Amino acid sequence: MFDLKEHPHKRHNPLTGEWVLVSPHRTKRPWQGQVEKLPPDERPAYDPKCYLCPGNERAGGHINPPYSSTFVFTNDFSALLEATPGGAVDEAGLLRAVSESGVCKVVCFSPAHNLTVAEMDLPGMRAVVDTWVEEYCQLSARRDIAYVEIFENRGEMMGCSNPHPHCQIWASSSLPNEVLKEDASQWGWFERAGRTLLADYLALELSRGERIVCANDSFVALVPFWALWPYEVLVVSRRPFSGMDSMTGEERDCLAAILREVATRYDNLFEVSFPYTMGFHQMPGGAHPHWHFHAHYYPPLLRSATVRKFMVGYEMLATPQRDITAEAAAERLRALPRTHYKLRG
Ligand code: H2U
Ligand code: ZN
């Protein structure tokens, strides 16, 4: 009898159409690596050498204002530029290129250098959500912008260059790869079902409960059935809306709260500041009824503060693979306290 808890199998990601190989039997193999703790990261509230702290100098001689809440600026090393000439190259359908223009910004979450999302207070996190919405509305209203990606790289392991709490916004003139896949899948589902893919998925997960991590009045955090990273999380809005521009005030508060709770549970897992890449997938306004607002968390850690999952070998050449099941990961995250370990005695 085929058992998802015992037997190797492939799971389907309905958002991307891709598969992940799950090998639950391998979690029984002995682990001989170290389980080490990192020294506590003690950072000052203000670092004179940080390019994101208030009053400090950035690349190109820009001076940050003495900001007291959030602070947004255009990335001094933007990957996308506004004044990019349009054009395309196509040689025999083999050498293809298309001009891409856009805007890159950096959003500081707080003037405090030593905070993280997990350690921010709720009004502070709500201010971050309000800043995202404001930037999202402005950028997505532009005729030269087709897609706005808001994302946070957290921790050196994820290539984050600075521990000061911040995220990036890249707004581009075309739809990026991941968004194209999700657009097609969500459209296909909506056309058939008349409901969003994630509304139907969320209803199923809520009735099962086994992959739910935490929830509030407006959002649910779960380890998706098709999770690829060990402790991957998907945050889905209970109400189907396509973009953060449609959120009510209460939904903004709930988004702030659930993002903080996910970050707190992550930090509590190995009692370290947990590295991850997270970001939103969304479309603005009412013109995309098949789109359902959500956030993905892709954290690399597997077993301890230092043992990470690598996407190498078979995963680069064939299909991504995981050992611990999504259900087991959700159970661990669900069992963790909602209070940050640094605040416990
Ligand atoms: P990461 O920590 O995710 O690397 O983001 C930091 C961004 O800050 C990065 O994209 C930008 C980098 O280009 N940056 C500036 O805009 N000005 C600076 O003075 C340094 C870094
Ligand atoms: Zn997505």
Tab-separated table of C-alpha atoms and ligand atoms in Angstrom:
chain	number	residue	atom	x	y	z
A	1	MET	CA	0.000	0.000	0.000
A	2	PHE	CA	1.458	3.355	-1.106
A	3	ASP	CA	2.077	5.526	1.946
A	4	LEU	CA	3.200	9.165	1.674
A	5	LYS	CA	4.957	8.825	5.029
A	6	GLU	CA	7.032	5.795	3.995
A	7	HIS	CA	7.565	5.526	0.271
A	8	PRO	CA	9.506	7.687	-2.188
A	9	HIS	CA	7.154	9.709	-4.338
A	10	LYS	CA	6.817	12.838	-6.458
A	11	ARG	CA	4.567	15.707	-5.432
A	12	HIS	CA	3.062	18.177	-7.881
A	13	ASN	CA	3.191	21.949	-7.437
A	14	PRO	CA	-0.049	23.237	-8.979
A	15	LEU	CA	1.253	26.833	-8.953
A	16	THR	CA	4.232	26.079	-11.191
A	17	GLY	CA	3.365	22.739	-12.749
A	18	GLU	CA	6.663	21.314	-11.458
A	19	TRP	CA	7.365	18.187	-9.385
A	20	VAL	CA	9.444	17.556	-6.275
A	21	LEU	CA	10.858	14.185	-5.236
A	22	VAL	CA	10.125	13.244	-1.600
A	23	SER	CA	12.151	10.505	0.104
A	24	PRO	CA	10.610	10.143	3.588
A	25	HIS	CA	12.430	6.862	4.325
A	26	ARG	CA	15.747	8.760	4.315
A	27	THR	CA	14.907	10.706	7.471
A	28	LYS	CA	15.600	7.419	9.267
A	29	ARG	CA	19.250	7.369	8.205
A	30	PRO	CA	21.727	8.200	10.975
A	31	TRP	CA	22.940	11.762	11.177
A	32	GLN	CA	26.613	12.158	11.990
A	33	GLY	CA	27.046	15.839	11.318
A	34	GLN	CA	27.447	18.383	14.049
A	35	VAL	CA	24.542	20.149	15.687
A	36	GLU	CA	26.239	23.341	16.688
A	37	LYS	CA	24.978	26.576	18.096
A	38	LEU	CA	26.130	29.881	16.700
A	39	PRO	CA	27.377	32.581	19.045
A	40	PRO	CA	24.512	35.020	19.770
A	41	ASP	CA	24.545	37.848	17.267
A	42	GLU	CA	24.854	41.021	19.276
A	43	ARG	CA	24.404	44.100	17.167
A	44	PRO	CA	24.170	47.744	18.210
A	45	ALA	CA	20.949	49.704	17.482
A	46	TYR	CA	23.109	52.050	15.431
A	47	ASP	CA	26.168	51.032	13.408
A	48	PRO	CA	28.256	53.928	12.075
A	49	LYS	CA	29.519	51.671	9.242
A	50	CYS	CA	26.048	50.494	8.070
A	51	TYR	CA	24.899	52.001	4.773
A	52	LEU	CA	21.254	51.654	5.828
A	53	CYS	CA	21.367	53.300	9.266
A	54	PRO	CA	19.926	56.847	9.544
A	55	GLY	CA	22.348	59.664	8.773
A	56	ASN	CA	24.961	57.378	7.208
A	57	GLU	CA	26.507	57.606	3.758
A	58	ARG	CA	25.686	55.169	0.956
A	59	ALA	CA	27.433	54.408	-2.318
A	60	GLY	CA	27.624	57.417	-4.594
A	61	GLY	CA	27.727	59.840	-1.681
A	62	HIS	CA	24.006	59.742	-0.817
A	63	ILE	CA	23.285	60.498	2.841
A	64	ASN	CA	20.353	58.705	4.502
A	65	PRO	CA	17.909	61.075	6.215
A	66	PRO	CA	17.440	60.811	9.997
A	67	TYR	CA	14.422	58.537	9.412
A	68	SER	CA	12.342	57.244	12.323
A	69	SER	CA	10.020	54.621	10.761
A	70	THR	CA	10.508	53.095	7.289
A	71	PHE	CA	12.805	54.536	4.615
A	72	VAL	CA	12.716	53.859	0.862
A	73	PHE	CA	15.394	54.744	-1.678
A	74	THR	CA	16.327	53.785	-5.243
A	75	ASN	CA	18.960	51.025	-5.202
A	76	ASP	CA	22.355	52.546	-5.885
A	77	PHE	CA	23.260	49.421	-7.873
A	78	SER	CA	19.898	48.810	-9.586
A	79	ALA	CA	19.706	45.679	-11.735
A	80	LEU	CA	16.963	47.310	-13.800
A	81	LEU	CA	17.138	50.841	-15.158
A	82	GLU	CA	14.376	53.218	-16.246
A	83	ALA	CA	16.058	54.752	-19.257
A	84	THR	CA	16.623	51.520	-21.146
A	85	PRO	CA	16.095	51.671	-24.912
A	86	GLY	CA	13.478	49.222	-26.200
A	87	GLY	CA	14.539	46.554	-28.662
A	88	ALA	CA	15.002	42.876	-29.359
A	89	VAL	CA	17.418	40.450	-30.959
A	90	ASP	CA	16.381	37.235	-32.665
A	91	GLU	CA	18.807	35.211	-34.738
A	92	ALA	CA	17.246	32.040	-36.108
A	93	GLY	CA	15.160	31.704	-32.944
A	94	LEU	CA	18.341	30.701	-31.116
A	95	LEU	CA	19.916	33.950	-30.048
A	96	ARG	CA	16.999	35.786	-28.523
A	97	ALA	CA	17.076	38.836	-26.276
A	98	VAL	CA	14.552	41.501	-25.335
A	99	SER	CA	15.250	44.810	-23.660
A	100	GLU	CA	14.047	45.010	-20.067
A	101	SER	CA	13.560	48.197	-18.101
A	102	GLY	CA	12.433	48.852	-14.567
A	103	VAL	CA	13.119	50.217	-11.115
A	104	CYS	CA	14.909	48.748	-8.067
A	105	LYS	CA	14.359	50.078	-4.577
A	106	VAL	CA	15.497	49.266	-1.064
A	107	VAL	CA	13.060	49.521	1.880
A	108	CYS	CA	14.488	49.858	5.394
A	109	PHE	CA	12.005	48.443	7.888
A	110	SER	CA	13.208	50.462	10.859
A	111	PRO	CA	16.035	52.802	11.864
A	112	ALA	CA	17.153	50.169	14.399
A	113	HIS	CA	20.113	48.226	13.005
A	114	ASN	CA	19.639	45.334	15.452
A	115	LEU	CA	15.992	44.463	14.723
A	116	THR	CA	14.547	41.698	12.536
A	117	VAL	CA	10.959	41.092	11.429
A	118	ALA	CA	10.612	38.623	14.320
A	119	GLU	CA	11.767	41.212	16.825
A	120	MET	CA	9.842	44.234	15.503
A	121	ASP	CA	6.681	45.347	17.281
A	122	LEU	CA	3.305	45.117	15.539
A	123	PRO	CA	2.888	48.869	14.852
A	124	GLY	CA	6.388	48.860	13.357
A	125	MET	CA	5.568	45.873	11.153
A	126	ARG	CA	2.266	47.487	10.133
A	127	ALA	CA	4.248	50.553	9.020
A	128	VAL	CA	6.328	48.221	6.825
A	129	VAL	CA	3.147	46.765	5.282
A	130	ASP	CA	1.799	50.282	4.632
A	131	THR	CA	5.079	51.248	2.951
A	132	TRP	CA	4.946	48.133	0.751
A	133	VAL	CA	1.364	48.929	-0.281
A	134	GLU	CA	2.252	52.532	-1.091
A	135	GLU	CA	5.258	51.502	-3.206
A	136	TYR	CA	3.293	48.675	-4.798
A	137	CYS	CA	0.458	51.019	-5.837
A	138	GLN	CA	2.813	53.655	-7.236
A	139	LEU	CA	4.975	51.255	-9.193
A	140	SER	CA	2.252	48.960	-10.504
A	141	ALA	CA	0.256	51.968	-11.787
A	142	ARG	CA	3.097	52.890	-14.149
A	143	ARG	CA	2.634	52.033	-17.813
A	144	ASP	CA	6.260	50.928	-18.134
A	145	ILE	CA	5.938	48.427	-15.248
A	146	ALA	CA	4.313	45.001	-15.706
A	147	TYR	CA	5.306	43.372	-12.439
A	148	VAL	CA	6.438	44.427	-8.959
A	149	GLU	CA	8.394	41.908	-6.867
A	150	ILE	CA	8.805	42.708	-3.166
A	151	PHE	CA	11.263	40.353	-1.479
A	152	GLU	CA	13.497	40.007	1.558
A	153	ASN	CA	16.838	38.187	1.652
A	154	ARG	CA	17.651	37.484	5.251
A	155	GLY	CA	21.002	36.237	6.546
A	156	GLU	CA	24.446	35.865	5.035
A	157	MET	CA	23.569	32.336	3.935
A	158	MET	CA	21.071	33.877	1.500
A	159	GLY	CA	23.549	36.435	0.197
A	160	CYS	CA	22.109	39.276	2.227
A	161	SER	CA	24.773	41.966	2.340
A	162	ASN	CA	23.618	43.762	5.477
A	163	PRO	CA	21.811	42.644	8.675
A	164	HIS	CA	19.966	45.977	8.993
A	165	PRO	CA	16.250	45.030	8.550
A	166	HIS	CA	15.385	45.757	4.926
A	167	CYS	CA	13.905	44.332	1.749
A	168	GLN	CA	14.133	45.044	-1.944
A	169	ILE	CA	11.608	45.894	-4.640
A	170	TRP	CA	12.343	45.099	-8.264
A	171	ALA	CA	9.735	46.407	-10.709
A	172	SER	CA	10.135	45.167	-14.277
A	173	SER	CA	8.637	45.837	-17.699
A	174	SER	CA	7.770	42.156	-18.223
A	175	LEU	CA	6.583	39.211	-16.110
A	176	PRO	CA	9.452	37.237	-14.531
A	177	ASN	CA	9.739	33.423	-14.885
A	178	GLU	CA	8.106	32.306	-11.615
A	179	VAL	CA	5.246	34.742	-12.075
A	180	LEU	CA	4.616	33.582	-15.658
A	181	LYS	CA	4.263	29.975	-14.452
A	182	GLU	CA	1.920	30.913	-11.608
A	183	ASP	CA	-0.110	33.171	-13.887
A	184	ALA	CA	-0.777	30.356	-16.343
A	185	SER	CA	-1.613	27.807	-13.638
A	186	GLN	CA	-3.908	30.133	-11.731
A	187	TRP	CA	-5.661	31.205	-14.917
A	188	GLY	CA	-6.224	27.597	-15.955
A	189	TRP	CA	-7.703	26.722	-12.576
A	190	PHE	CA	-9.908	29.818	-12.389
A	191	GLU	CA	-11.294	29.195	-15.854
A	192	ARG	CA	-12.334	25.663	-14.954
A	193	ALA	CA	-13.389	26.133	-11.321
A	194	GLY	CA	-14.604	29.725	-11.176
A	195	ARG	CA	-12.598	30.064	-7.949
A	196	THR	CA	-8.911	30.774	-7.387
A	197	LEU	CA	-6.520	27.841	-7.172
A	198	LEU	CA	-5.335	28.981	-3.752
A	199	ALA	CA	-8.892	29.446	-2.416
A	200	ASP	CA	-9.592	25.799	-3.197
A	201	TYR	CA	-6.174	24.715	-1.903
A	202	LEU	CA	-6.566	26.682	1.328
A	203	ALA	CA	-10.013	25.173	1.973
A	204	LEU	CA	-8.541	21.698	1.539
A	205	GLU	CA	-5.592	22.421	3.852
A	206	LEU	CA	-7.840	23.960	6.525
A	207	SER	CA	-10.046	20.868	6.498
A	208	ARG	CA	-6.981	18.606	6.895
A	209	GLY	CA	-4.979	20.703	9.329
A	210	GLU	CA	-1.801	18.629	9.043
A	211	ARG	CA	0.234	21.179	7.091
A	212	ILE	CA	-1.017	24.332	8.850
A	213	VAL	CA	1.617	26.254	10.821
A	214	CYS	CA	-0.412	29.186	12.172
A	215	ALA	CA	-3.293	31.423	11.200
A	216	ASN	CA	-5.169	34.608	12.058
A	217	ASP	CA	-8.409	36.247	10.881
A	218	SER	CA	-7.084	37.098	7.405
A	219	PHE	CA	-4.072	34.861	6.672
A	220	VAL	CA	-2.951	31.253	6.987
A	221	ALA	CA	0.683	30.064	7.030
A	222	LEU	CA	1.270	26.449	5.947
A	223	VAL	CA	3.953	24.160	4.606
A	224	PRO	CA	2.684	23.477	1.091
A	225	PHE	CA	2.168	19.829	0.090
A	226	TRP	CA	4.745	20.364	-2.682
A	227	ALA	CA	7.315	22.207	-0.511
A	228	LEU	CA	10.838	21.927	-1.838
A	229	TRP	CA	12.871	23.644	0.890
A	230	PRO	CA	12.847	21.784	4.237
A	231	TYR	CA	10.862	24.438	6.128
A	232	GLU	CA	9.280	26.211	3.191
A	233	VAL	CA	6.146	28.172	4.086
A	234	LEU	CA	3.317	29.630	2.016
A	235	VAL	CA	1.245	32.462	3.478
A	236	VAL	CA	-2.184	32.703	1.807
A	237	SER	CA	-4.932	35.280	2.288
A	238	ARG	CA	-8.255	33.838	3.423
A	239	ARG	CA	-10.133	36.261	1.178
A	240	PRO	CA	-9.229	35.807	-2.478
A	241	PHE	CA	-7.803	39.130	-3.678
A	242	SER	CA	-5.094	39.588	-6.252
A	243	GLY	CA	-2.746	42.196	-4.796
A	244	MET	CA	-1.812	44.035	-1.608
A	245	ASP	CA	-3.418	47.198	-2.995
A	246	SER	CA	-6.816	45.583	-2.201
A	247	MET	CA	-6.094	44.858	1.477
A	248	THR	CA	-8.348	46.353	4.144
A	249	GLY	CA	-6.822	47.943	7.240
A	250	GLU	CA	-7.599	44.805	9.206
A	251	GLU	CA	-5.911	42.644	6.570
A	252	ARG	CA	-2.810	44.837	6.726
A	253	ASP	CA	-2.669	44.320	10.505
A	254	CYS	CA	-3.125	40.580	10.043
A	255	LEU	CA	-0.405	40.428	7.378
A	256	ALA	CA	2.003	42.252	9.713
A	257	ALA	CA	1.118	39.810	12.505
A	258	ILE	CA	1.473	36.604	10.502
A	259	LEU	CA	4.793	37.640	8.929
A	260	ARG	CA	6.138	38.368	12.392
A	261	GLU	CA	4.821	35.059	13.700
A	262	VAL	CA	6.365	33.032	10.860
A	263	ALA	CA	9.720	34.778	11.433
A	264	THR	CA	9.472	34.109	15.183
A	265	ARG	CA	8.717	30.408	14.725
A	266	TYR	CA	11.609	30.168	12.275
A	267	ASP	CA	14.026	31.798	14.753
A	268	ASN	CA	12.776	29.470	17.494
A	269	LEU	CA	13.411	26.345	15.400
A	270	PHE	CA	17.198	26.335	15.870
A	271	GLU	CA	17.381	29.351	18.204
A	272	VAL	CA	19.203	31.453	15.654
A	273	SER	CA	18.260	34.332	13.421
A	274	PHE	CA	16.847	32.067	10.707
A	275	PRO	CA	17.962	32.835	7.137
A	276	TYR	CA	15.436	32.870	4.315
A	277	THR	CA	14.338	34.459	1.099
A	278	MET	CA	10.721	35.522	1.196
A	279	GLY	CA	8.583	37.494	-1.184
A	280	PHE	CA	5.090	38.178	-2.469
A	281	HIS	CA	3.389	36.995	-5.615
A	282	GLN	CA	0.533	39.181	-6.693
A	283	MET	CA	-1.170	41.260	-9.374
A	284	PRO	CA	-2.726	44.660	-8.757
A	285	GLY	CA	-6.368	45.704	-8.942
A	286	GLY	CA	-9.482	43.859	-10.020
A	287	ALA	CA	-8.362	42.893	-13.531
A	288	HIS	CA	-6.764	39.605	-12.483
A	289	PRO	CA	-9.481	37.580	-10.699
A	290	HIS	CA	-7.464	34.364	-11.111
A	291	TRP	CA	-4.581	35.762	-9.028
A	292	HIS	CA	-4.582	35.020	-5.301
A	293	PHE	CA	-2.198	37.075	-3.125
A	294	HIS	CA	0.412	34.989	-1.310
A	295	ALA	CA	3.944	35.002	0.119
A	296	HIS	CA	6.587	32.291	-0.294
A	297	TYR	CA	9.315	31.617	2.279
A	298	TYR	CA	12.318	29.656	1.051
A	299	PRO	CA	14.701	28.985	3.977
A	300	PRO	CA	17.870	26.947	3.384
A	301	LEU	CA	18.411	25.473	6.871
A	302	LEU	CA	17.778	21.763	7.293
A	303	ARG	CA	18.939	20.380	10.596
A	304	SER	CA	20.624	23.036	12.722
A	305	ALA	CA	21.897	26.597	12.693
A	306	THR	CA	24.668	25.602	10.279
A	307	VAL	CA	23.504	22.536	8.342
A	308	ARG	CA	21.825	23.728	5.182
A	309	LYS	CA	20.165	22.069	2.247
A	310	PHE	CA	22.015	22.390	-1.046
A	311	MET	CA	20.272	22.382	-4.396
A	312	VAL	CA	22.940	20.397	-6.182
A	313	GLY	CA	23.541	17.166	-8.102
A	314	TYR	CA	20.272	15.485	-8.992
A	315	GLU	CA	18.381	18.630	-8.085
A	316	MET	CA	20.240	20.760	-10.650
A	317	LEU	CA	20.171	18.092	-13.327
A	318	ALA	CA	16.840	16.419	-12.748
A	319	THR	CA	14.311	17.247	-9.998
A	320	PRO	CA	14.527	18.899	-6.561
A	321	GLN	CA	14.372	16.421	-3.694
A	322	ARG	CA	13.591	16.510	0.018
A	323	ASP	CA	13.722	14.017	2.871
A	324	ILE	CA	11.618	15.400	5.734
A	325	THR	CA	8.004	15.547	4.603
A	326	ALA	CA	5.971	18.748	4.450
A	327	GLU	CA	3.716	17.295	7.171
A	328	ALA	CA	6.625	16.655	9.537
A	329	ALA	CA	8.041	20.141	8.907
A	330	ALA	CA	4.645	21.738	9.592
A	331	GLU	CA	4.274	19.738	12.788
A	332	ARG	CA	7.646	21.005	14.056
A	333	LEU	CA	6.925	24.635	13.185
A	334	ARG	CA	3.429	24.404	14.695
A	335	ALA	CA	4.755	23.017	17.990
A	336	LEU	CA	7.177	25.929	18.507
A	337	PRO	CA	6.349	28.806	20.859
A	338	ARG	CA	4.961	32.036	19.402
A	339	THR	CA	7.236	34.041	21.696
A	340	HIS	CA	10.741	34.744	20.417
A	341	TYR	CA	13.451	32.744	22.174
A	342	LYS	CA	15.368	35.917	23.023
A	343	LEU	CA	12.373	37.150	25.001
A	344	ARG	CA	12.108	33.971	27.048
A	345	GLY	CA	13.946	33.693	30.331
B	1	H2U	P1	20.757	42.730	0.072
B	1	H2U	O1	21.140	42.836	1.492
B	1	H2U	O2	19.580	41.803	-0.170
B	1	H2U	O3	21.964	42.435	-0.789
B	1	H2U	O4	20.232	44.174	-0.363
B	1	H2U	C1	20.993	45.310	-0.212
B	1	H2U	C2	20.862	46.168	-1.457
B	1	H2U	O5	21.373	47.453	-1.142
B	1	H2U	C3	21.674	45.641	-2.632
B	1	H2U	O6	20.802	45.368	-3.701
B	1	H2U	C4	21.992	47.999	-2.270
B	1	H2U	C5	22.616	46.789	-2.977
B	1	H2U	O7	22.651	47.016	-4.367
B	1	H2U	N1	22.938	49.020	-1.850
B	1	H2U	C6	22.684	50.352	-2.143
B	1	H2U	O8	21.696	50.645	-2.812
B	1	H2U	N2	23.527	51.335	-1.686
B	1	H2U	C7	24.658	51.072	-0.955
B	1	H2U	O9	25.329	52.011	-0.560
B	1	H2U	C8	25.046	49.688	-0.675
B	1	H2U	C9	24.098	48.605	-1.103
B	2	ZN	ZN	3.886	32.362	-5.821
